[in-house]
DNA sequence: CTGAAAGCGCTTACAG
DNA sequence: CTGAAAGCGCTTACAG
């Protein structure tokens, strides 16, 4: 007869949706006290706290995160934007990101660009408008670069860039990465030191800055050794195994083949190795292969892959540390680039050039 | 002198944080009208709409998603729980999930269990409490199974399970998957048909239901052919390349080796193949290998891997479809299991058993 | 130590 | 077609 309106509602409208009011009523305290028990237990009398605890257990209450985030103006969520889930390299970076995030009480919202099919809608509406306290960019942002990120309402959103190099758009954001030019140069230098003179470079789409940096390193190394680069030795394919197979096919389809191939990443090296073996050539006897990243498959390839190792997990940790610095301490952006060391890992896919 | 209070605020407290009020003021309308322009443009006069549009552009306003989600009681976010990002198989499943999600205006929140290190905190606090409108479970939920998912306040949260089999805890949730028992049986039958009699099975942690189902299929096949299974032929390792290498080593470390190995997934098959080749044996001449999943690396392994193909992308699509049915139409759970077809892909890692 | 009240930014009946 | 007002569930000064 005289049941309260909110009772009616909670029984008909929101079955199972317990709110702070229900707990308060049951514990016979105000909602403020319930809230305090959860957020500042020390400011509540022992006795009261126990009663509230009881009520929480009994009702199965858990706070509405949406309401909390809204009220507090922060979400405890960090968004990570990466080109593609399932990339073994980024998986390692994620490990580092995750470990720091969870130790500091943050959740991760992972978003794939799928090599830039991301729409303004997706990024603009969902991501940047306060659903996250900060963003880790592991992908280059060509699709929406300047527009969204610098639009007025997002000016204050902390961003740190990992791995990917900085486009002019994004200069001003802090970043953590290896020196891709130097690393690519080191890889090429190594091939040259082995006696190779005809060295090819296989890479993914040109849109990627990473690729361009690595190509620069390759070219610098060749130039420094006074070695010519034939146009057809620098070949672009889709950044995938199939892409690498196509690219390799183009490369082998001629009279005087290169004696070594530098692949812009390990995934492409996998396709490259496959295609070379399929064509009847031996690695490294006929042709040497070098990769980039040192993903988990590199050491079990046949032959095991010589490659540049990036400290992927460490990059993830550092990126996250720096992001949380901005998020929590409100540190302003300084655009500082943090370079972490890479390492040439020599395995059996490279051998002497037949000089 | 006489600037309004909220003007002061917006200049000092929230730099760059434009709210609906600012737009309303500038367009000289109520906030209700601004909201309407965004959500029901047809209910606003052309003229007014234009003025509001202007104001939005000028201020760079974008709605506070947090407030919207809170107010509307839904987030347009679907959470996907998977064991590990970077698993090439789940990457494919994600493709299907993503394509349906984005075509229907949903964003994805991806969460890794990292093979069950997920804490109650993480899942309970962040995930299930209304930060998502529904959940796709691609991992078995041992760590928090019944407790969280069936706790009162989450009773209504739509959940669909993909790939993973249903634990008793989770019976009652709809799911989409292949018939793992039948598929594993088919793989083993094939080896038997090739003349193999000593067939081993390498698998990941026992906690995984998938693994158990596949083992059941293997045992059923062997039993049906009246072949004995020696204890040491069924070997468990960590679900990783290194785990597979260890497991394979154990297997080979005896006099009469199996002539074929069935690996519970392709990733393990990769380690297995590597170890077998390292030990000097030839595949498939000395030993045949069969995998499970048909990940993108399977066809470029050396030798190319015979395996069971799961229609990964399709599974993702179906899971998402069914989840959105629950989310949007409020359809009740029916616990119906949808079985999709698998396929035996024959490549060169399997050959005749030396009878 | 506790409660009443304001307010976070939005959306949506309800009047006009 | 438009505005005033209520309210989503919470947190936090502010009084007592």
XYZ file of C-alpha atoms (C1' of nucleotides) in Angstrom:
742
model
C 0.000 0.000 0.000
C 2.379 2.633 1.212
C 5.553 1.352 -0.352
C 7.881 4.090 -1.470
C 8.183 5.050 -5.094
C 11.806 4.135 -5.298
C 10.962 0.719 -4.043
C 8.511 0.202 -6.820
C 11.028 1.385 -9.307
C 13.821 -0.796 -8.174
C 11.617 -3.800 -8.330
C 10.200 -3.194 -11.751
C 12.636 -1.037 -13.684
C 16.033 -2.199 -12.557
C 15.974 -5.762 -11.484
C 19.277 -6.531 -9.841
C 20.560 -2.984 -10.171
C 21.394 -2.173 -6.569
C 22.264 1.453 -5.906
C 23.903 3.246 -3.056
C 20.448 4.220 -1.818
C 19.460 0.635 -1.247
C 22.526 0.058 0.846
C 21.947 3.253 2.811
C 18.383 2.333 3.556
C 19.288 -1.156 4.707
C 22.129 0.075 6.911
C 20.033 2.967 8.125
C 22.596 5.606 7.255
C 22.853 8.321 4.622
C 24.255 7.657 1.198
C 27.124 9.941 2.111
C 28.174 7.505 4.775
C 28.013 4.562 2.427
C 30.175 6.452 0.002
C 32.594 7.315 2.764
C 32.881 3.696 3.860
C 34.010 2.852 0.384
C 36.323 5.773 -0.230
C 37.545 6.926 3.179
C 36.864 4.119 5.622
C 39.013 5.770 8.271
C 36.552 8.620 8.541
C 33.720 6.331 9.580
C 33.076 4.865 12.989
C 33.983 1.199 13.272
C 30.473 0.262 14.257
C 28.804 2.103 11.393
C 31.277 0.735 8.942
C 30.406 -2.797 9.972
C 26.719 -2.144 9.473
C 27.324 -0.740 6.022
C 29.594 -3.638 5.183
C 26.782 -5.992 6.074
C 24.325 -4.146 3.907
C 26.715 -4.167 0.980
C 27.196 -7.880 1.255
C 23.514 -8.509 1.640
C 22.503 -6.435 -1.356
C 25.418 -7.450 -3.512
C 26.071 -3.792 -4.174
C 28.913 -2.662 -6.351
C 29.252 0.983 -7.257
C 28.190 2.153 -10.670
C 31.530 2.848 -12.260
C 29.962 5.050 -14.842
C 28.543 7.324 -12.171
C 31.836 7.339 -10.303
C 33.885 8.185 -13.331
C 31.447 10.863 -14.296
C 31.401 12.397 -10.870
C 35.125 12.194 -10.343
C 35.927 13.367 -13.816
C 38.366 10.568 -14.295
C 38.059 6.999 -15.384
C 41.181 5.153 -14.278
C 41.309 3.911 -17.823
C 44.174 4.350 -20.243
C 43.506 3.865 -23.904
C 46.117 2.133 -25.994
C 45.986 2.650 -29.729
C 47.907 0.121 -31.774
C 47.950 -0.863 -35.439
C 46.938 -4.430 -34.926
C 46.282 -6.763 -32.113
C 47.987 -10.022 -32.834
C 51.214 -8.405 -33.774
C 53.741 -10.370 -31.762
C 55.875 -7.302 -31.253
C 53.148 -5.133 -29.808
C 52.124 -8.001 -27.623
C 55.405 -7.618 -25.821
C 55.030 -3.882 -25.538
C 51.602 -4.455 -24.072
C 53.104 -6.629 -21.362
C 55.120 -3.703 -20.099
C 52.215 -1.327 -20.381
C 49.925 -3.698 -18.568
C 52.234 -4.407 -15.695
C 52.676 -0.746 -14.884
C 49.019 0.033 -15.442
C 47.723 -2.643 -13.164
C 50.217 -1.890 -10.443
C 48.917 1.641 -10.444
C 45.250 0.751 -10.567
C 44.521 1.551 -14.184
C 42.602 -0.471 -16.698
C 43.437 -0.605 -20.357
C 41.167 0.084 -23.242
C 42.777 -1.282 -26.355
C 41.937 0.051 -29.748
C 43.202 -1.157 -33.105
C 43.653 1.172 -36.020
C 43.936 -1.807 -38.361
C 46.481 0.132 -40.333
C 44.427 3.296 -40.430
C 40.876 2.377 -41.135
C 39.896 4.126 -37.949
C 37.159 6.645 -38.452
C 36.807 10.007 -36.857
C 33.716 8.687 -35.275
C 35.504 5.938 -33.508
C 38.410 7.883 -32.265
C 36.698 11.192 -31.760
C 33.473 10.208 -30.150
C 34.455 7.238 -28.159
C 38.024 7.525 -27.252
C 39.114 10.980 -26.732
C 36.095 12.389 -25.040
C 36.961 11.529 -21.506
C 36.471 7.822 -21.642
C 40.114 7.552 -20.806
C 42.458 9.568 -18.647
C 45.253 9.280 -21.139
C 46.344 7.688 -24.382
C 49.269 5.565 -25.430
C 49.850 5.790 -29.145
C 51.607 2.787 -30.569
C 50.560 3.552 -34.112
C 51.138 6.436 -36.387
C 48.117 8.566 -36.586
C 47.870 9.504 -40.190
C 44.125 8.981 -40.397
C 43.152 11.592 -37.885
C 46.445 13.121 -36.790
C 46.136 16.775 -36.149
C 42.412 17.237 -36.265
C 41.156 15.256 -33.370
C 44.113 15.351 -31.100
C 44.521 19.065 -31.214
C 40.851 19.985 -31.223
C 40.018 22.324 -28.416
C 38.200 19.966 -26.171
C 41.003 17.471 -26.036
C 43.871 19.780 -25.571
C 44.526 18.581 -22.080
C 44.399 14.845 -22.672
C 47.755 13.319 -21.828
C 49.360 11.354 -24.627
C 52.605 9.443 -24.853
C 53.872 7.844 -28.007
C 55.626 4.489 -28.059
C 57.794 2.960 -30.771
C 56.441 5.008 -33.580
C 58.316 8.045 -34.632
C 56.923 11.464 -34.337
C 55.200 13.024 -37.289
C 55.263 16.774 -37.518
C 51.645 16.700 -36.295
C 52.629 14.952 -33.167
C 55.810 16.731 -32.314
C 55.329 18.053 -28.860
C 54.165 14.750 -27.470
C 56.610 12.777 -25.379
C 57.745 9.457 -26.774
C 59.749 6.345 -26.017
C 61.463 4.350 -28.713
C 64.702 2.985 -30.059
C 66.762 4.891 -32.573
C 65.373 3.265 -35.690
C 67.793 4.907 -38.064
C 70.802 3.799 -36.088
C 69.415 0.306 -35.635
C 68.692 -0.142 -39.316
C 72.099 1.163 -40.094
C 73.678 -1.303 -37.703
C 71.821 -4.171 -39.335
C 72.985 -3.119 -42.777
C 76.521 -2.479 -41.581
C 76.594 -6.028 -40.300
C 75.622 -7.425 -43.696
C 78.273 -5.287 -45.329
C 80.836 -6.460 -42.820
C 79.964 -10.017 -43.831
C 81.006 -9.107 -47.349
C 77.622 -8.403 -48.915
C 77.462 -5.695 -51.531
C 74.093 -6.294 -53.137
C 71.675 -5.723 -50.289
C 67.936 -5.326 -50.699
C 65.408 -3.754 -48.379
C 61.832 -5.002 -48.028
C 59.358 -2.852 -46.196
C 55.698 -2.243 -45.508
C 53.501 0.617 -46.510
C 55.170 3.912 -46.945
C 52.700 5.586 -44.662
C 54.561 4.134 -41.737
C 57.162 6.389 -40.299
C 58.947 3.475 -38.749
C 59.546 2.087 -42.173
C 60.878 5.336 -43.483
C 63.284 5.661 -40.607
C 64.545 2.167 -41.158
C 64.982 2.782 -44.829
C 66.985 5.879 -44.025
C 69.313 3.820 -41.876
C 69.708 1.272 -44.634
C 70.495 3.940 -47.216
C 72.917 5.701 -44.914
C 74.810 2.510 -44.340
C 75.046 1.697 -48.024
C 76.151 5.190 -48.863
C 78.794 5.152 -46.170
C 80.198 1.958 -47.680
C 80.032 3.391 -51.180
C 77.639 0.672 -52.278
C 75.082 1.424 -54.962
C 71.406 0.786 -54.339
C 69.494 -0.355 -57.364
C 65.947 0.892 -57.481
C 64.491 -2.547 -57.714
C 66.217 -3.611 -54.496
C 64.017 -1.458 -52.366
C 60.655 -3.097 -52.538
C 57.421 -2.359 -50.807
C 54.746 -4.874 -49.892
C 51.816 -5.072 -47.583
C 52.992 -5.337 -44.014
C 52.171 -9.008 -43.740
C 53.477 -12.428 -44.559
C 51.712 -12.461 -47.893
C 53.000 -8.983 -48.641
C 56.512 -10.117 -47.925
C 56.109 -13.137 -50.160
C 55.019 -10.922 -53.049
C 57.853 -8.515 -52.424
C 60.416 -11.284 -52.294
C 59.106 -12.766 -55.491
C 59.662 -9.474 -57.271
C 63.157 -9.341 -55.896
C 64.167 -12.826 -57.034
C 62.684 -12.483 -60.451
C 65.870 -11.197 -62.065
C 69.338 -12.158 -63.182
C 71.661 -10.843 -60.598
C 69.932 -11.201 -57.263
C 70.898 -9.430 -54.098
C 72.915 -11.621 -51.759
C 71.231 -10.253 -48.680
C 67.826 -8.881 -47.720
C 67.036 -6.603 -44.849
C 63.370 -6.910 -43.870
C 61.781 -4.006 -42.060
C 60.325 -6.357 -39.504
C 60.360 -10.000 -38.468
C 56.875 -10.793 -39.678
C 57.929 -9.814 -43.183
C 61.147 -11.757 -42.733
C 59.047 -14.843 -42.090
C 57.331 -14.500 -45.437
C 60.602 -13.670 -47.113
C 62.363 -16.749 -45.760
C 59.487 -18.932 -46.811
C 59.505 -17.635 -50.352
C 63.270 -17.916 -50.705
C 63.248 -21.508 -49.568
C 60.333 -22.252 -51.870
C 62.344 -20.941 -54.780
C 65.075 -23.446 -54.001
C 67.659 -21.048 -52.613
C 69.491 -21.765 -49.388
C 69.715 -19.430 -46.413
C 72.283 -18.158 -45.646
C 74.383 -19.906 -48.270
C 72.770 -18.241 -51.277
C 71.183 -15.339 -49.547
C 71.260 -13.788 -46.076
C 68.204 -12.474 -44.267
C 68.010 -10.032 -41.429
C 64.874 -8.928 -39.640
C 63.769 -6.355 -37.111
C 62.052 -6.633 -33.685
C 63.089 -10.074 -32.436
C 59.578 -11.374 -31.970
C 59.087 -14.669 -30.224
C 59.138 -16.619 -33.470
C 62.506 -15.274 -34.610
C 64.584 -17.843 -32.806
C 62.597 -20.840 -33.998
C 62.553 -19.959 -37.642
C 64.490 -22.223 -39.943
C 67.126 -20.916 -39.977
C 66.903 -18.876 -36.788
C 66.661 -15.233 -37.684
C 69.344 -12.620 -37.254
C 67.523 -9.477 -36.209
C 67.477 -6.238 -34.267
C 66.003 -6.676 -30.839
C 63.843 -3.936 -29.445
C 63.352 -3.936 -25.672
C 59.644 -4.142 -26.247
C 58.467 -4.770 -22.733
C 60.695 -2.050 -21.385
C 59.347 0.402 -23.918
C 55.864 -0.396 -22.685
C 56.858 0.183 -19.090
C 58.545 3.462 -19.809
C 55.693 4.743 -21.924
C 53.222 4.003 -19.195
C 55.355 5.531 -16.501
C 55.629 8.730 -18.395
C 51.961 8.810 -19.210
C 50.958 8.379 -15.584
C 53.306 11.178 -14.686
C 51.241 13.451 -16.859
C 47.922 11.999 -15.840
C 48.479 12.104 -12.128
C 50.913 14.887 -11.521
C 49.467 17.007 -14.236
C 52.925 17.411 -15.598
C 52.897 19.438 -18.755
C 54.086 18.068 -22.015
C 57.687 18.478 -22.778
C 57.881 16.506 -25.972
C 60.957 14.778 -24.729
C 62.023 11.730 -26.703
C 63.365 8.869 -24.648
C 65.636 6.585 -26.633
C 66.092 3.043 -25.345
C 68.854 0.742 -26.537
C 68.431 -1.827 -29.282
C 70.615 -4.845 -29.890
C 71.770 -6.806 -32.921
C 70.993 -10.475 -32.360
C 73.106 -12.658 -34.593
C 71.659 -16.045 -35.498
C 71.948 -18.282 -38.520
C 70.008 -16.513 -41.239
C 73.045 -14.455 -42.110
C 76.379 -15.639 -43.474
C 79.345 -14.477 -45.521
C 78.605 -12.754 -48.794
C 80.034 -14.671 -51.722
C 82.418 -11.955 -52.751
C 33.591 43.309 -14.600
C 30.250 41.616 -14.909
C 31.305 38.379 -16.496
C 29.257 35.421 -15.427
C 30.492 32.977 -12.867
C 30.520 30.077 -15.204
C 32.669 32.075 -17.536
C 35.228 32.522 -14.844
C 35.103 28.866 -14.104
C 35.557 27.701 -17.607
C 38.555 29.913 -17.982
C 40.276 28.875 -14.818
C 39.068 25.439 -13.789
C 38.481 23.621 -17.038
C 40.641 24.980 -19.751
C 39.428 23.513 -22.988
C 36.577 21.585 -21.353
C 33.599 22.916 -23.274
C 30.222 21.809 -21.956
C 26.766 21.852 -23.371
C 26.093 25.035 -21.414
C 28.733 26.947 -23.286
C 27.200 25.967 -26.570
C 23.717 26.853 -25.371
C 24.815 30.267 -24.217
C 26.594 31.052 -27.455
C 23.670 29.891 -29.587
C 21.225 31.582 -27.249
C 19.124 28.482 -26.722
C 18.543 26.093 -23.829
C 20.763 23.111 -23.229
C 17.785 20.942 -24.057
C 17.825 22.280 -27.566
C 21.516 21.661 -27.978
C 21.011 18.125 -26.831
C 18.143 17.725 -29.253
C 20.185 18.990 -32.165
C 22.640 16.232 -31.483
C 20.216 13.419 -30.773
C 17.017 14.252 -32.637
C 17.884 16.890 -35.228
C 14.527 16.460 -36.936
C 12.753 17.847 -33.913
C 14.567 21.170 -34.146
C 13.811 24.055 -36.478
C 16.237 24.350 -39.351
C 17.200 27.844 -38.353
C 17.884 27.004 -34.721
C 19.810 23.949 -35.705
C 22.110 26.037 -37.841
C 22.798 28.434 -34.996
C 23.621 25.574 -32.670
C 25.815 23.987 -35.302
C 27.746 27.231 -35.533
C 28.205 27.393 -31.799
C 29.401 23.807 -31.673
C 31.977 24.452 -34.332
C 33.113 27.654 -32.721
C 33.529 26.158 -29.276
C 34.900 22.849 -30.476
C 32.336 21.115 -28.302
C 32.095 17.387 -28.133
C 29.747 15.740 -25.681
C 31.137 14.239 -22.514
C 30.768 10.563 -23.225
C 30.986 9.744 -19.582
C 27.972 11.884 -18.825
C 26.075 10.480 -21.760
C 26.746 6.885 -20.856
C 25.842 7.586 -17.276
C 22.634 9.324 -18.185
C 21.596 6.825 -20.803
C 22.551 3.862 -18.726
C 24.446 2.312 -21.576
C 27.905 2.714 -22.948
C 27.922 1.401 -26.481
C 30.951 -0.544 -25.386
C 31.373 -4.284 -25.526
C 34.055 -5.850 -23.465
C 36.039 -8.719 -24.915
C 37.891 -10.970 -22.518
C 40.621 -13.090 -24.071
C 43.515 -15.083 -22.704
C 46.219 -13.200 -24.502
C 46.489 -10.482 -27.035
C 49.025 -11.480 -29.611
C 47.580 -14.892 -30.045
C 47.296 -15.200 -33.810
C 44.139 -17.223 -33.511
C 42.241 -14.764 -31.382
C 43.389 -12.011 -33.661
C 41.241 -13.552 -36.356
C 38.298 -13.944 -34.049
C 38.677 -10.301 -33.149
C 38.370 -9.344 -36.779
C 34.898 -10.786 -36.925
C 33.925 -9.262 -33.624
C 35.220 -5.894 -34.647
C 33.511 -5.783 -37.991
C 30.102 -6.471 -36.502
C 30.700 -4.172 -33.566
C 31.705 -1.194 -35.620
C 28.923 -1.665 -38.125
C 26.523 -1.463 -35.225
C 28.144 1.486 -33.522
C 29.838 -0.311 -30.680
C 33.340 0.123 -29.393
C 35.423 -2.671 -27.995
C 37.138 -2.809 -24.684
C 39.657 -5.591 -24.782
C 40.859 -7.268 -21.664
C 43.493 -9.968 -21.313
C 43.328 -12.587 -18.629
C 46.932 -13.549 -19.287
C 46.003 -17.102 -18.595
C 44.123 -16.293 -15.452
C 46.099 -13.771 -13.514
C 43.078 -11.525 -13.582
C 42.064 -10.312 -10.182
C 38.602 -9.869 -8.824
C 39.424 -6.240 -8.590
C 40.069 -5.922 -12.252
C 37.148 -7.850 -13.490
C 34.697 -6.975 -10.780
C 35.263 -3.321 -10.308
C 36.136 -2.214 -13.754
C 34.521 -4.499 -16.174
C 31.291 -5.792 -15.063
C 29.920 -2.765 -13.334
C 28.296 -1.122 -16.264
C 31.354 -0.003 -18.125
C 30.194 -2.235 -20.906
C 26.812 -3.185 -22.245
C 27.859 -6.771 -22.741
C 30.750 -9.191 -22.590
C 32.326 -11.582 -25.043
C 34.216 -14.296 -23.244
C 36.966 -15.836 -25.323
C 38.737 -17.287 -22.336
C 37.750 -19.757 -19.721
C 36.941 -18.059 -16.549
C 38.393 -20.245 -13.876
C 39.821 -17.393 -11.818
C 36.555 -15.704 -11.084
C 33.961 -17.886 -12.692
C 30.806 -18.090 -10.740
C 31.400 -15.429 -8.155
C 31.479 -12.276 -10.144
C 29.374 -13.223 -13.066
C 26.502 -14.425 -11.025
C 26.648 -11.816 -8.312
C 23.362 -10.037 -7.936
C 24.249 -6.748 -9.470
C 25.463 -8.237 -12.693
C 22.764 -10.710 -13.254
C 21.438 -8.866 -16.236
C 24.695 -8.283 -18.081
C 24.565 -10.020 -21.434
C 27.364 -12.483 -22.052
C 28.215 -14.683 -25.006
C 31.027 -17.184 -25.018
C 33.213 -17.804 -28.032
C 35.494 -20.754 -28.779
C 35.903 -21.838 -25.227
C 33.761 -24.590 -23.948
C 31.294 -24.138 -21.250
C 32.241 -24.912 -17.706
C 29.500 -25.948 -15.365
C 29.695 -22.403 -13.935
C 28.934 -20.920 -17.242
C 26.310 -23.249 -18.528
C 23.345 -21.135 -19.338
C 25.328 -18.636 -21.359
C 25.018 -18.847 -25.120
C 28.151 -19.781 -27.017
C 29.607 -20.183 -30.479
C 32.352 -22.661 -31.246
C 33.437 -25.641 -33.262
C 32.979 -29.148 -31.991
C 36.398 -29.587 -30.442
C 35.976 -33.241 -29.635
C 34.947 -34.122 -33.160
C 37.708 -31.984 -34.658
C 40.417 -33.527 -32.517
C 39.067 -36.923 -33.348
C 39.171 -36.140 -37.034
C 42.798 -35.040 -36.762
C 43.751 -38.217 -34.984
C 41.715 -40.370 -37.341
C 43.674 -38.872 -40.196
C 46.981 -39.831 -38.622
C 45.697 -43.326 -38.048
C 44.514 -43.532 -41.624
C 48.055 -42.665 -42.673
C 49.198 -45.774 -40.861
C 50.392 -44.275 -37.595
C 49.891 -46.312 -34.466
C 52.098 -44.538 -31.964
C 50.531 -41.113 -31.719
C 51.346 -38.562 -29.041
C 49.339 -35.591 -27.845
C 50.936 -32.363 -26.649
C 48.777 -29.838 -24.879
C 48.741 -26.737 -22.714
C 47.664 -26.330 -19.129
C 44.991 -28.611 -17.940
C 42.931 -25.722 -16.698
C 41.867 -25.077 -20.240
C 38.668 -26.743 -21.231
C 39.577 -26.533 -24.867
C 42.537 -28.712 -24.205
C 40.508 -31.255 -22.355
C 37.979 -31.468 -25.154
C 40.699 -31.990 -27.694
C 42.306 -34.632 -25.592
C 38.981 -36.391 -25.366
C 38.742 -36.440 -29.135
C 42.233 -37.827 -29.412
C 41.546 -40.573 -26.902
C 38.255 -41.443 -28.499
C 39.917 -41.844 -31.868
C 42.688 -44.027 -30.515
C 40.250 -46.153 -28.621
C 38.052 -46.606 -31.650
C 41.067 -47.874 -33.584
C 42.113 -50.135 -30.745
C 45.403 -48.342 -30.359
C 47.021 -48.142 -26.948
C 47.984 -44.795 -25.484
C 51.119 -44.876 -23.407
C 51.069 -42.501 -20.492
C 54.187 -40.744 -21.566
C 52.679 -39.901 -24.945
C 50.275 -37.423 -23.489
C 52.429 -34.571 -22.379
C 51.596 -31.212 -20.943
C 53.607 -28.067 -21.351
C 53.095 -24.372 -20.983
C 50.882 -23.093 -23.747
C 53.738 -21.446 -25.604
C 56.551 -22.164 -27.993
C 58.964 -22.790 -25.161
C 56.431 -25.013 -23.451
C 56.063 -27.036 -26.616
C 59.813 -27.365 -26.960
C 60.069 -28.760 -23.428
C 57.185 -31.114 -24.011
C 58.644 -32.385 -27.269
C 61.987 -32.951 -25.637
C 60.373 -35.171 -23.038
C 58.646 -37.081 -25.781
C 61.750 -37.748 -27.853
C 63.860 -38.725 -24.936
C 63.099 -42.443 -25.193
C 63.656 -45.548 -27.229
C 60.571 -46.117 -29.192
C 59.285 -42.700 -30.178
C 55.824 -41.939 -31.415
C 55.663 -41.592 -35.169
C 53.162 -38.773 -35.031
C 52.333 -35.904 -32.702
C 49.058 -34.096 -32.413
C 49.569 -30.631 -30.958
C 46.627 -28.965 -29.228
C 47.262 -25.778 -31.160
C 49.446 -24.377 -33.912
C 51.587 -22.234 -31.658
C 52.670 -25.359 -29.820
C 53.141 -27.132 -33.133
C 55.629 -24.439 -34.081
C 57.764 -25.192 -31.050
C 57.336 -28.880 -31.592
C 58.506 -28.749 -35.200
C 61.478 -26.665 -34.232
C 62.579 -29.086 -31.564
C 62.128 -32.118 -33.781
C 64.227 -30.614 -36.522
C 66.856 -29.581 -33.990
C 67.091 -33.151 -32.833
C 67.910 -34.212 -36.376
C 64.647 -35.927 -37.225
C 62.847 -35.239 -40.492
C 59.222 -34.184 -40.832
C 57.165 -35.987 -41.996
C 59.611 -38.775 -42.893
C 60.512 -39.683 -39.312
C 57.601 -38.099 -37.576
C 54.330 -36.447 -38.556
C 52.952 -33.326 -36.930
C 49.430 -32.031 -36.885
C 48.264 -28.781 -35.320
C 45.031 -27.006 -34.484
C 43.615 -23.578 -35.471
C 45.266 -22.862 -38.810
C 46.821 -19.584 -37.759
C 48.443 -17.426 -40.392
C 51.852 -18.956 -39.831
C 50.700 -22.519 -40.412
C 51.109 -22.472 -44.165
C 54.600 -20.975 -44.135
C 56.093 -23.311 -41.609
C 58.744 -25.669 -42.871
C 57.152 -28.019 -43.663
C 53.726 -26.402 -44.011
C 51.511 -27.569 -41.203
C 48.619 -29.975 -41.460
C 46.027 -28.663 -39.072
C 42.377 -28.190 -38.149
C 41.022 -24.905 -39.384
C 38.585 -23.045 -37.216
C 36.460 -20.418 -38.953
C 37.837 -17.850 -36.570
C 36.500 -14.711 -38.138
C 33.095 -16.223 -38.547
C 33.040 -17.263 -34.928
C 33.728 -13.661 -34.005
C 30.901 -12.417 -36.173
C 28.414 -14.888 -34.825
C 29.354 -14.247 -31.217
C 28.893 -10.541 -31.671
C 25.604 -10.930 -33.464
C 24.200 -12.992 -30.711
C 25.497 -10.677 -28.034
C 23.913 -7.637 -29.658
C 20.667 -9.531 -29.857
C 20.712 -9.763 -26.106
C 21.995 -6.264 -25.554
C 19.564 -4.508 -27.811
C 16.498 -6.644 -27.914
C 16.823 -7.622 -24.312
C 16.489 -11.206 -25.386
C 16.841 -13.519 -22.487
C 19.546 -16.068 -22.244
C 18.869 -19.400 -23.738
C 22.232 -21.015 -23.328
C 22.079 -22.253 -26.834
C 25.343 -23.555 -28.234
C 25.998 -22.722 -31.848
C 28.403 -25.124 -33.506
C 30.268 -23.899 -36.590
C 32.095 -26.221 -38.954
C 35.822 -26.954 -38.759
C 37.963 -28.324 -41.539
C 41.002 -30.565 -41.765
C 43.678 -28.797 -43.802
C 46.181 -31.258 -45.184
C 49.666 -29.932 -45.829
C 53.115 -31.453 -45.729
C 53.842 -31.962 -42.053
C 52.057 -35.298 -42.149
C 52.980 -38.404 -44.105
C 52.613 -42.172 -44.063
C 53.396 -43.948 -40.849
C 56.265 -46.395 -41.264
C 54.237 -49.463 -40.504
C 31.591 10.951 13.097
C 27.378 11.858 10.239
C 23.743 13.988 7.192
C 21.572 17.379 3.956
C 22.526 19.385 -0.129
C 24.800 20.740 -4.228
C 26.458 19.442 -8.453
C 29.155 16.609 -12.172
C 26.931 17.009 -17.889
C 23.715 15.197 -19.990
C 18.665 13.505 -21.741
C 13.916 13.337 -21.726
C 9.125 13.542 -20.570
C 6.188 17.417 -19.726
C 4.188 21.843 -20.575
C 3.596 25.570 -23.248
C 9.444 23.876 -32.010
C 11.420 25.180 -27.421
C 12.446 25.676 -22.346
C 12.279 24.603 -17.289
C 12.941 20.992 -14.480
C 13.831 16.477 -12.815
C 16.951 12.986 -12.308
C 20.684 9.325 -13.596
C 24.326 7.528 -8.997
C 27.714 9.152 -7.043
C 31.255 12.378 -4.092
C 32.498 16.095 -1.377
C 32.786 20.393 0.981
C 29.965 22.252 4.583
C 27.548 22.254 8.884
C 26.422 20.281 12.902
